[in-house]
Coordinates of C-alpha atoms (C1' of nucleotides) in Angstrom, one line a residue:
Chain A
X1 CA 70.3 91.6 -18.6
X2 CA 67.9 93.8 -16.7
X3 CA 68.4 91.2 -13.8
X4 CA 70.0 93.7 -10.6
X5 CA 72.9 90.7 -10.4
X6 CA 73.9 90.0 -13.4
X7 CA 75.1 86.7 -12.1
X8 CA 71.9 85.5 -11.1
X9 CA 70.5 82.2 -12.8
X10 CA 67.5 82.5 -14.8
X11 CA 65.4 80.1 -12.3
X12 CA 63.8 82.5 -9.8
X13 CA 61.2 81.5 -6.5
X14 CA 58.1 82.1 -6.6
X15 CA 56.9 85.3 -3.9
X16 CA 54.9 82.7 -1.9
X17 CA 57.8 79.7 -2.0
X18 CA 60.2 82.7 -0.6
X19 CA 57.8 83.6 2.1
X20 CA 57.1 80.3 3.4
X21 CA 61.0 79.8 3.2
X22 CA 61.3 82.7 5.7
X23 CA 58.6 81.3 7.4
X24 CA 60.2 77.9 8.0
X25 CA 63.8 79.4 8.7
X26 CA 62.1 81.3 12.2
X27 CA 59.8 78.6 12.9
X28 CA 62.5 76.5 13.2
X29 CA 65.0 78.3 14.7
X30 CA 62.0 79.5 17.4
X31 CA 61.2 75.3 17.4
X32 CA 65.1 74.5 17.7
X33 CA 65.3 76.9 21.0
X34 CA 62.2 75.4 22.6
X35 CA 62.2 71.6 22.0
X36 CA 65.9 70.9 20.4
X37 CA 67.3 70.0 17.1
X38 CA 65.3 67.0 17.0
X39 CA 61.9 68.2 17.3
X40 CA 59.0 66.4 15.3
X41 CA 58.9 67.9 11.7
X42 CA 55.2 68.4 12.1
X43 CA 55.9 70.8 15.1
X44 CA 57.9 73.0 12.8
X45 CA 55.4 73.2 10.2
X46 CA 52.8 74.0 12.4
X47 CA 54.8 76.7 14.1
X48 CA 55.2 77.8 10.1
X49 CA 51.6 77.4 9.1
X50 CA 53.0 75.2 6.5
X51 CA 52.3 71.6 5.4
X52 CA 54.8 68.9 5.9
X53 CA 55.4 68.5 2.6
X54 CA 56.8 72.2 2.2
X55 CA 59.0 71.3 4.9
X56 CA 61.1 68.6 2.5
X57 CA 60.5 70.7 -0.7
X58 CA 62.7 73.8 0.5
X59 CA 64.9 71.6 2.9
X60 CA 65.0 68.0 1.3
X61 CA 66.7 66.9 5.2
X62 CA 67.0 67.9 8.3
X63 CA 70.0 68.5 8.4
X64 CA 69.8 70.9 5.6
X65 CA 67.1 73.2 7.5
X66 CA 69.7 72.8 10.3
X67 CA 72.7 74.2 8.3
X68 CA 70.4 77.2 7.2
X69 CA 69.3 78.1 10.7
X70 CA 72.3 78.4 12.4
X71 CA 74.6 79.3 9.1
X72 CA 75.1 82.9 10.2
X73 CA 76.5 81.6 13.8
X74 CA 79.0 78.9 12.1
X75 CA 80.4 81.7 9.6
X76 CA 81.0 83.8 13.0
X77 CA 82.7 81.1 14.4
X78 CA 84.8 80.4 11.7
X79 CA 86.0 83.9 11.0
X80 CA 86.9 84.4 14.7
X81 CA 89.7 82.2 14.3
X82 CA 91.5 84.0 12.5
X83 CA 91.1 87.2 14.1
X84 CA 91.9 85.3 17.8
X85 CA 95.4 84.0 16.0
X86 CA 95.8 88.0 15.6
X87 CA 95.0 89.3 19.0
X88 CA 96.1 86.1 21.3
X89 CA 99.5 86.4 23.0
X90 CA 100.3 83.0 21.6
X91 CA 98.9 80.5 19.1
X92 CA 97.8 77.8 21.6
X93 CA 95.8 80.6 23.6
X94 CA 94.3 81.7 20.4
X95 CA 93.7 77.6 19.9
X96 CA 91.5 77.8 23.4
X97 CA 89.8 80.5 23.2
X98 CA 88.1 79.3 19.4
X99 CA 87.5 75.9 20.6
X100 CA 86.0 77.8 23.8
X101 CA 83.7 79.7 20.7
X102 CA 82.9 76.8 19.4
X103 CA 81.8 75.3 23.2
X104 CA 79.5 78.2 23.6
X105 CA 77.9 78.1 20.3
X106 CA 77.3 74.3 21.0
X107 CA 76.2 73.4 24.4
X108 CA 73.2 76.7 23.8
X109 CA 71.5 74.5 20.9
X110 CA 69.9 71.1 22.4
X111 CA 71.1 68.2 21.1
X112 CA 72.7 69.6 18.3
X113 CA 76.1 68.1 19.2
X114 CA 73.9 64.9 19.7
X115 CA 72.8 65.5 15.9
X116 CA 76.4 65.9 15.0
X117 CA 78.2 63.1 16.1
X118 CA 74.7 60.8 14.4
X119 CA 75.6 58.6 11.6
X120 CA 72.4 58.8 10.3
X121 CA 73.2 59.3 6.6
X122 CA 70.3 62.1 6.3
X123 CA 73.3 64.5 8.5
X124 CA 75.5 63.9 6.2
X125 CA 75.1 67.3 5.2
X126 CA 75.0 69.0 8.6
X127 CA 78.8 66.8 9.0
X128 CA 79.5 67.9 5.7
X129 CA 79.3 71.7 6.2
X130 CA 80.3 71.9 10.4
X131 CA 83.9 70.1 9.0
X132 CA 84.1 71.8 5.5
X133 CA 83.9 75.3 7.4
X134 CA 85.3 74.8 10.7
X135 CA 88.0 72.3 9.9
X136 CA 90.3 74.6 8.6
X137 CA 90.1 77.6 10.6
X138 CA 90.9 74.2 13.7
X139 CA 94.2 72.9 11.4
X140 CA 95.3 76.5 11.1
X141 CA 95.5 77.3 14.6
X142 CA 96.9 73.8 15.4
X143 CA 99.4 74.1 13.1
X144 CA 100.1 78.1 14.4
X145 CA 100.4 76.2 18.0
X146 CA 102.7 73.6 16.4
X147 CA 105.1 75.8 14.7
X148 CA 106.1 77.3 18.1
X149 CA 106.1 73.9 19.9
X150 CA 103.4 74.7 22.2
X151 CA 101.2 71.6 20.7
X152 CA 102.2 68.1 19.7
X153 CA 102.2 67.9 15.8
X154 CA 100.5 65.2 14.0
X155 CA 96.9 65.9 15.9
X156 CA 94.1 65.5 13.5
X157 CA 91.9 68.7 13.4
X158 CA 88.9 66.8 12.9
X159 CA 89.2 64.6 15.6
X160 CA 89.9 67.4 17.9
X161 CA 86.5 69.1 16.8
X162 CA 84.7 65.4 16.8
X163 CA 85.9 65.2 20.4
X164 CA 84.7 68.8 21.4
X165 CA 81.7 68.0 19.9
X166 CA 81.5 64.8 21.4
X167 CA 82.0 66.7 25.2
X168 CA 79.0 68.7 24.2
X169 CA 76.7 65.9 23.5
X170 CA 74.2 64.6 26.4
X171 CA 74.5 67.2 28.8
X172 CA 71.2 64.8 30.5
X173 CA 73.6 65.0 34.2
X174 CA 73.1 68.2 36.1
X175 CA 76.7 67.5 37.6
X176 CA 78.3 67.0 34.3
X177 CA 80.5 70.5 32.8
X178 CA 81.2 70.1 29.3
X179 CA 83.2 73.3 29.1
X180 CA 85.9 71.9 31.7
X181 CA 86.2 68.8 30.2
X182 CA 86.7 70.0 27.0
X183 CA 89.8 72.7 28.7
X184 CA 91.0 69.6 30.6
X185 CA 91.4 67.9 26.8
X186 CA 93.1 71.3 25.6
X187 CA 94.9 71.5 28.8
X188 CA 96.4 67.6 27.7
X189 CA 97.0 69.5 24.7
X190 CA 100.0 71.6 25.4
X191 CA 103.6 70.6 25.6
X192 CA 105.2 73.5 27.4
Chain B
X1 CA 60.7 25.0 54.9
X2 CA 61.5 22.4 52.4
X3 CA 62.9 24.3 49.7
X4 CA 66.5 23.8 49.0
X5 CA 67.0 27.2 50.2
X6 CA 65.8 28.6 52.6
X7 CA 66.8 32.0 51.9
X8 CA 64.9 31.7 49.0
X9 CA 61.8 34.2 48.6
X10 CA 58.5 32.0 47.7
X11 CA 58.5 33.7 44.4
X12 CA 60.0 31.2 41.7
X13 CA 59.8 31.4 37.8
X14 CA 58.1 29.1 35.7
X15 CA 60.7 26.7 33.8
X16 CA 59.6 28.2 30.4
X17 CA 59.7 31.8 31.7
X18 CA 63.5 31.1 32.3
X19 CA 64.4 29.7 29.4
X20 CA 63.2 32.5 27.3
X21 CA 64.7 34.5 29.6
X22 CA 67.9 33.0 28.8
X23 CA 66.9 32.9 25.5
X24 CA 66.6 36.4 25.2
X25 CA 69.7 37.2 26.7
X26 CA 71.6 35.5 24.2
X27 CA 69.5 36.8 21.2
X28 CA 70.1 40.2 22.6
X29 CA 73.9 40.2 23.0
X30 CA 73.6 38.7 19.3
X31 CA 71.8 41.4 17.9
X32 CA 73.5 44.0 20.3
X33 CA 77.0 42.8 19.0
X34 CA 75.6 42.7 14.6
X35 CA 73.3 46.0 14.4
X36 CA 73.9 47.8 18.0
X37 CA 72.2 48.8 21.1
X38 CA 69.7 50.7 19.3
X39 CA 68.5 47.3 17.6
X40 CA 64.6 47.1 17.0
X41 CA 62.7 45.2 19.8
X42 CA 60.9 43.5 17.2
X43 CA 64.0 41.8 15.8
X44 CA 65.8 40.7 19.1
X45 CA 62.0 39.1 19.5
X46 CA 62.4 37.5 16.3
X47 CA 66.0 36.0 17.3
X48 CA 65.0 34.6 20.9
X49 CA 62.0 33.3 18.7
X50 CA 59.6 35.3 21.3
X51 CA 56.8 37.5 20.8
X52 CA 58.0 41.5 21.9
X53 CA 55.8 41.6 25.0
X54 CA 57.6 38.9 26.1
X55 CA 60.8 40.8 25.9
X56 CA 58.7 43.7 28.2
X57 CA 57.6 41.5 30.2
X58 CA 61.2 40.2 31.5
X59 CA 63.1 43.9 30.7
X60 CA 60.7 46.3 31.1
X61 CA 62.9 49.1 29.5
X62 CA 65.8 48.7 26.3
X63 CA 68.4 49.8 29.5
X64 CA 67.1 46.5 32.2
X65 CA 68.3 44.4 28.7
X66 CA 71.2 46.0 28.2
X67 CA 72.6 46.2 31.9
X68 CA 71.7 42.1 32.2
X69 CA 73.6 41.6 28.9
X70 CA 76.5 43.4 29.8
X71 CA 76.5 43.3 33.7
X72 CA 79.3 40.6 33.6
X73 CA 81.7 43.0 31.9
X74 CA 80.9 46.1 33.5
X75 CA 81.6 44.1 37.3
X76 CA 85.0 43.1 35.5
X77 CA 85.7 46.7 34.8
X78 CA 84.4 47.7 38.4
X79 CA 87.0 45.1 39.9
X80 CA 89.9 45.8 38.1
X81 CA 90.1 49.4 39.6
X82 CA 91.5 48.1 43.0
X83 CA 93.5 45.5 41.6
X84 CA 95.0 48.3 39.3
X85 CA 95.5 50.2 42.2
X86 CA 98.1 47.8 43.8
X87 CA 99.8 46.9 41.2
X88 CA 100.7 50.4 39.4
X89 CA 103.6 52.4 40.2
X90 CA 101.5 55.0 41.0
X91 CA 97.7 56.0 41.3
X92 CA 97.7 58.1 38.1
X93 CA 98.7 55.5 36.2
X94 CA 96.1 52.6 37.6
X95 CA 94.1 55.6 36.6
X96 CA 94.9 56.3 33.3
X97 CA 94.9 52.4 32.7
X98 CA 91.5 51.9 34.4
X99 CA 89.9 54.7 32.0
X100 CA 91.7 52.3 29.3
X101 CA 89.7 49.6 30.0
X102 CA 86.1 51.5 30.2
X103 CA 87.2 52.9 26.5
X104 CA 88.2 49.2 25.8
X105 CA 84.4 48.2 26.8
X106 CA 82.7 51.1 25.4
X107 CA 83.7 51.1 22.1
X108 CA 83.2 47.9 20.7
X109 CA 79.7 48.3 21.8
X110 CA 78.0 49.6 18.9
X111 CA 76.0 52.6 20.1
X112 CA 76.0 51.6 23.9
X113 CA 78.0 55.1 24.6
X114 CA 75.9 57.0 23.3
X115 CA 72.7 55.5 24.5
X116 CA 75.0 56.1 27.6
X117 CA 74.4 60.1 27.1
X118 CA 71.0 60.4 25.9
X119 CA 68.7 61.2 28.4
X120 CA 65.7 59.4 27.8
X121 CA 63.6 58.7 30.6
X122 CA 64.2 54.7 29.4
X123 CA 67.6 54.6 29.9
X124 CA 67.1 55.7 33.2
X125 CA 68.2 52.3 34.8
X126 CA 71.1 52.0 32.3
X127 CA 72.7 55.5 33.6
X128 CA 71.9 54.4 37.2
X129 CA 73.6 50.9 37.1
X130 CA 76.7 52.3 35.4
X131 CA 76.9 55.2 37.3
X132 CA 76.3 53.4 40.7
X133 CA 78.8 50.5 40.0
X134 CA 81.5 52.8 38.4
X135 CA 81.6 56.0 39.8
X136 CA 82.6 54.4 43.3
X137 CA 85.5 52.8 41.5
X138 CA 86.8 56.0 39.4
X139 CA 86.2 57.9 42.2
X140 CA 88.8 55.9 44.1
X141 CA 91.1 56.0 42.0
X142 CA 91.0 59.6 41.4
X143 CA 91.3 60.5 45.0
X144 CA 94.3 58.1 45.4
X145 CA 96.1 60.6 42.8
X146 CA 94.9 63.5 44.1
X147 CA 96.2 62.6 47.4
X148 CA 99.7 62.0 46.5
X149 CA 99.4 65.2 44.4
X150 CA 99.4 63.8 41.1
X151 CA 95.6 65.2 40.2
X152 CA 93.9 68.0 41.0
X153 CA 90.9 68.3 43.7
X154 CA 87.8 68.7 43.1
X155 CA 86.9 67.0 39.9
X156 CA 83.9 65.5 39.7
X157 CA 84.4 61.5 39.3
X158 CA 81.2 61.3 37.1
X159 CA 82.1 64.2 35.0
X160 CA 85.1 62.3 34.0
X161 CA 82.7 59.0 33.3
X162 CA 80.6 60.8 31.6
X163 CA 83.2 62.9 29.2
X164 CA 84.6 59.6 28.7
X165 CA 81.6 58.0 27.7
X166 CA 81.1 61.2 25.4
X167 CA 84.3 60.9 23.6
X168 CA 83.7 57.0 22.7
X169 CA 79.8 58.1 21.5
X170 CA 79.7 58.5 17.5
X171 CA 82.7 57.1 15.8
X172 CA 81.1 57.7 12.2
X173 CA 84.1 59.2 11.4
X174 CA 87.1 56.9 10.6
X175 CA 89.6 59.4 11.3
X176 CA 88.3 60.0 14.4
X177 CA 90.1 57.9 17.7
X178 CA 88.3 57.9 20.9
X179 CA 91.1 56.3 22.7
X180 CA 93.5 58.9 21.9
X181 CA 91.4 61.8 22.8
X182 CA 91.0 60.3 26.1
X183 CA 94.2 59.7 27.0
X184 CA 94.6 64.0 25.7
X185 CA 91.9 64.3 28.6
X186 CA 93.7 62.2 31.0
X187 CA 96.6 63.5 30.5
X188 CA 95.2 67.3 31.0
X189 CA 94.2 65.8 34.8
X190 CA 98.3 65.6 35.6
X191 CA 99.9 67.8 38.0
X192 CA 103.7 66.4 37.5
Chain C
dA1 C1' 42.8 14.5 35.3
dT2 C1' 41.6 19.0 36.6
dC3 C1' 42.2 23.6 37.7
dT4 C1' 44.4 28.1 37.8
dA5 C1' 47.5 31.7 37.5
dA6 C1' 51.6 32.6 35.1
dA7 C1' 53.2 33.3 30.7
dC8 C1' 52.7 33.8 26.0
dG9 C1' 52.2 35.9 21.0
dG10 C1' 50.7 38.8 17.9
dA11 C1' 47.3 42.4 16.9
dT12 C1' 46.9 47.0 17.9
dC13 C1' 47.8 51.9 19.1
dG14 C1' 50.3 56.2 18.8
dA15 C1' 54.3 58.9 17.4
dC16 C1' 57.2 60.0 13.8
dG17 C1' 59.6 60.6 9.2
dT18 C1' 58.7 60.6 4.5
dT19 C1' 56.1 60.4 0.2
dC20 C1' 52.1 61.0 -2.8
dC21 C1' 48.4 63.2 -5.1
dG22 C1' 44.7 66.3 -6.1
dC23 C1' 44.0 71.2 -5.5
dT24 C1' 45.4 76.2 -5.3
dT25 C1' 47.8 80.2 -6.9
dG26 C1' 51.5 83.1 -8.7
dT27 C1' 53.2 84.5 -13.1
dC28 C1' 53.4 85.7 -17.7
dA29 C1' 51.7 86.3 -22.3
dA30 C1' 48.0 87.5 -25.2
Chain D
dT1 C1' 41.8 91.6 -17.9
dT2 C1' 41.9 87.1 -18.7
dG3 C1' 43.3 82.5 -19.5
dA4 C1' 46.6 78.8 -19.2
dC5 C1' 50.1 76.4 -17.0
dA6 C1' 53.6 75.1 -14.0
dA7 C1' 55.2 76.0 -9.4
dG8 C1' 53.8 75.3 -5.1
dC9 C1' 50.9 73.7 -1.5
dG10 C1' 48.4 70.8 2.4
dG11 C1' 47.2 67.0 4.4
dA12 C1' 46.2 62.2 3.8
dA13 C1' 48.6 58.0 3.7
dC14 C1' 52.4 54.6 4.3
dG15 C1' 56.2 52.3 6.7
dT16 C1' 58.8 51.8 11.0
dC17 C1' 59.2 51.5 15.7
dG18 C1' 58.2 51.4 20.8
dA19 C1' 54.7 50.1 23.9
dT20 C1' 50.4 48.0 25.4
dC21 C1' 46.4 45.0 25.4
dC22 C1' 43.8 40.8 25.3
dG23 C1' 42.4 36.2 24.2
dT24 C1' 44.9 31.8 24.3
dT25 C1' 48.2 28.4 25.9
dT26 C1' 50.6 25.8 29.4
dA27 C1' 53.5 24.7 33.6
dG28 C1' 52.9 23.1 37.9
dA29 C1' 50.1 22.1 42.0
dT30 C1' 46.2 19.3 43.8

DNA sequence: ATCTAAACGGATCGACGTTCCGCTTGTCAA
DNA sequence: TTGACAAGCGGAACGTCGATCCGTTTAGAT
């Protein structure tokens, strides 16, 4: 075991398939910022200097290259809740001011609440990880906001995070605040 | 003047242009009702037993088809907001019940909410109909609550429409319940 | 019966996601 | 260093879909 992790599996990348990885990750995140989530796949490899093809070899779907770009921004948004539920004056603020996190994190990516709320089977992995991570940290601080009776019990964290999703999505109407809606839903949230 | 009408402009359809316009109608609300909105033009054709331009050539856009398919239900929805108005206890709750109904319309049409938020240049029309017919109507109702200080000012009547129509958009997930993350919302807008 | 413009249908085009296949190149052992 | 081989690559090609085009059919008037 001359590995420097002795954990790591024998099968190792190529330099070139690791490069072009890299490459991909910022030509996508650069494409994301510029055109939204759904930008054509060929944009993205050209931004890459890649083929297509390379494209689906490192990320088999979308939603997979979506996951990896914004990965670091979910984990920061997951591991605020807790730290909110430390600081806040009461669990219910802490409750607002995550989902208000998660509001800024969504509405400053185009269309990716759009991509989200898809059923297209190829998100199922993009569904798969938002809920996996983010589900949690919701149900802890609903249940935090519970305990004390500030919140209703019996509120399905998913659903709330669909629905704040769901806010995000199709921001197409210049009138239309996504941010107040979502408070006015977390307003209809508290019970005293 | 020997037309039946004589408000009648000169310009009259042919018989068989009518018919398939029927035709289409029907097909469409068919294959709107088993796949969604976001059917293929080609196989709405294929129902009516048309060829697709004829479908262009009587709805030049997917959002002319899908306002004449579901104009009928959408004036129904328009009306019942005065009617609502007189009979409720109060204007929050003709409210709240009004906003019932649109959920009531939305989601049992596959997709049509969140064909609703996209913001193709298509759907264009589709936005403008709803908006125009609807907005009036909530708009109403909201100052009628407002004034007897049951609602806040100043909230936008088509921000509410449209976080509605968000919240109904993408029910891929089972455990997720538009209705009841509207009425949340709704009840957020209460004063006392 | 004849004429004409309205209406038609399906071929066609362009955009896009996805897959396929022949070529290139990194890696490792001799 | 060199040779061999699999990992990796690029872009052509295919299927689907919206939208348009164009030669043909036909309703309705004369």
């Amino acid at each position: 075991m001359t590995d420097r992790a002795s954990t790591a599996p024998p099968a190792r990348k190529r330099a070139d398939a690791q490069r072009n990885e890299q490459a991909l990750l910022d030509a996508a995140a650069a494409a994301f910022g510029a055109s939204g989530v759904g930008v054509p796949v060929r944009d993205i490899a050209a931004r890459a200097g890649v083929g297509v093809a390379t494209i689906y070899r490192h990320f088999p779907t979308r939603a997979d290259l979506i996951v990896a770009v914004y990965r670091h921004q979910v984990e920061a948004c997951a591991e605020a809740g807790p730290a909110l539920l430390a600081e806040c004056p009461s669990p219910y603020d802490a409750l607002a001011r995550w989902i208000d996190l998660f509001v800024d994190f969504l509405d400053t990516k185009h269309g990716l609440a759009a991509v989200l709320q898809s059923d297209d089977p190829g998100h199922a992995a993009l569904h798969a990880y938002f809920l996996d991570r983010l589900v949690p940290v919701c149900k802890q601080l609903l249940d935090s906001a519970v305990k004390v009776g500030e919140v209703a019990p019996r509120l399905d964290p998913l659903g709330l995070l669909y629905a704040v999703g769901n806010l995000c999505a199709g921001q197409a109407v210049p009138r239309y605040d996504a941010r107040r809606m979502v408070r006015l839903m977390i307003t209809g949230l508290r019970l005293r």
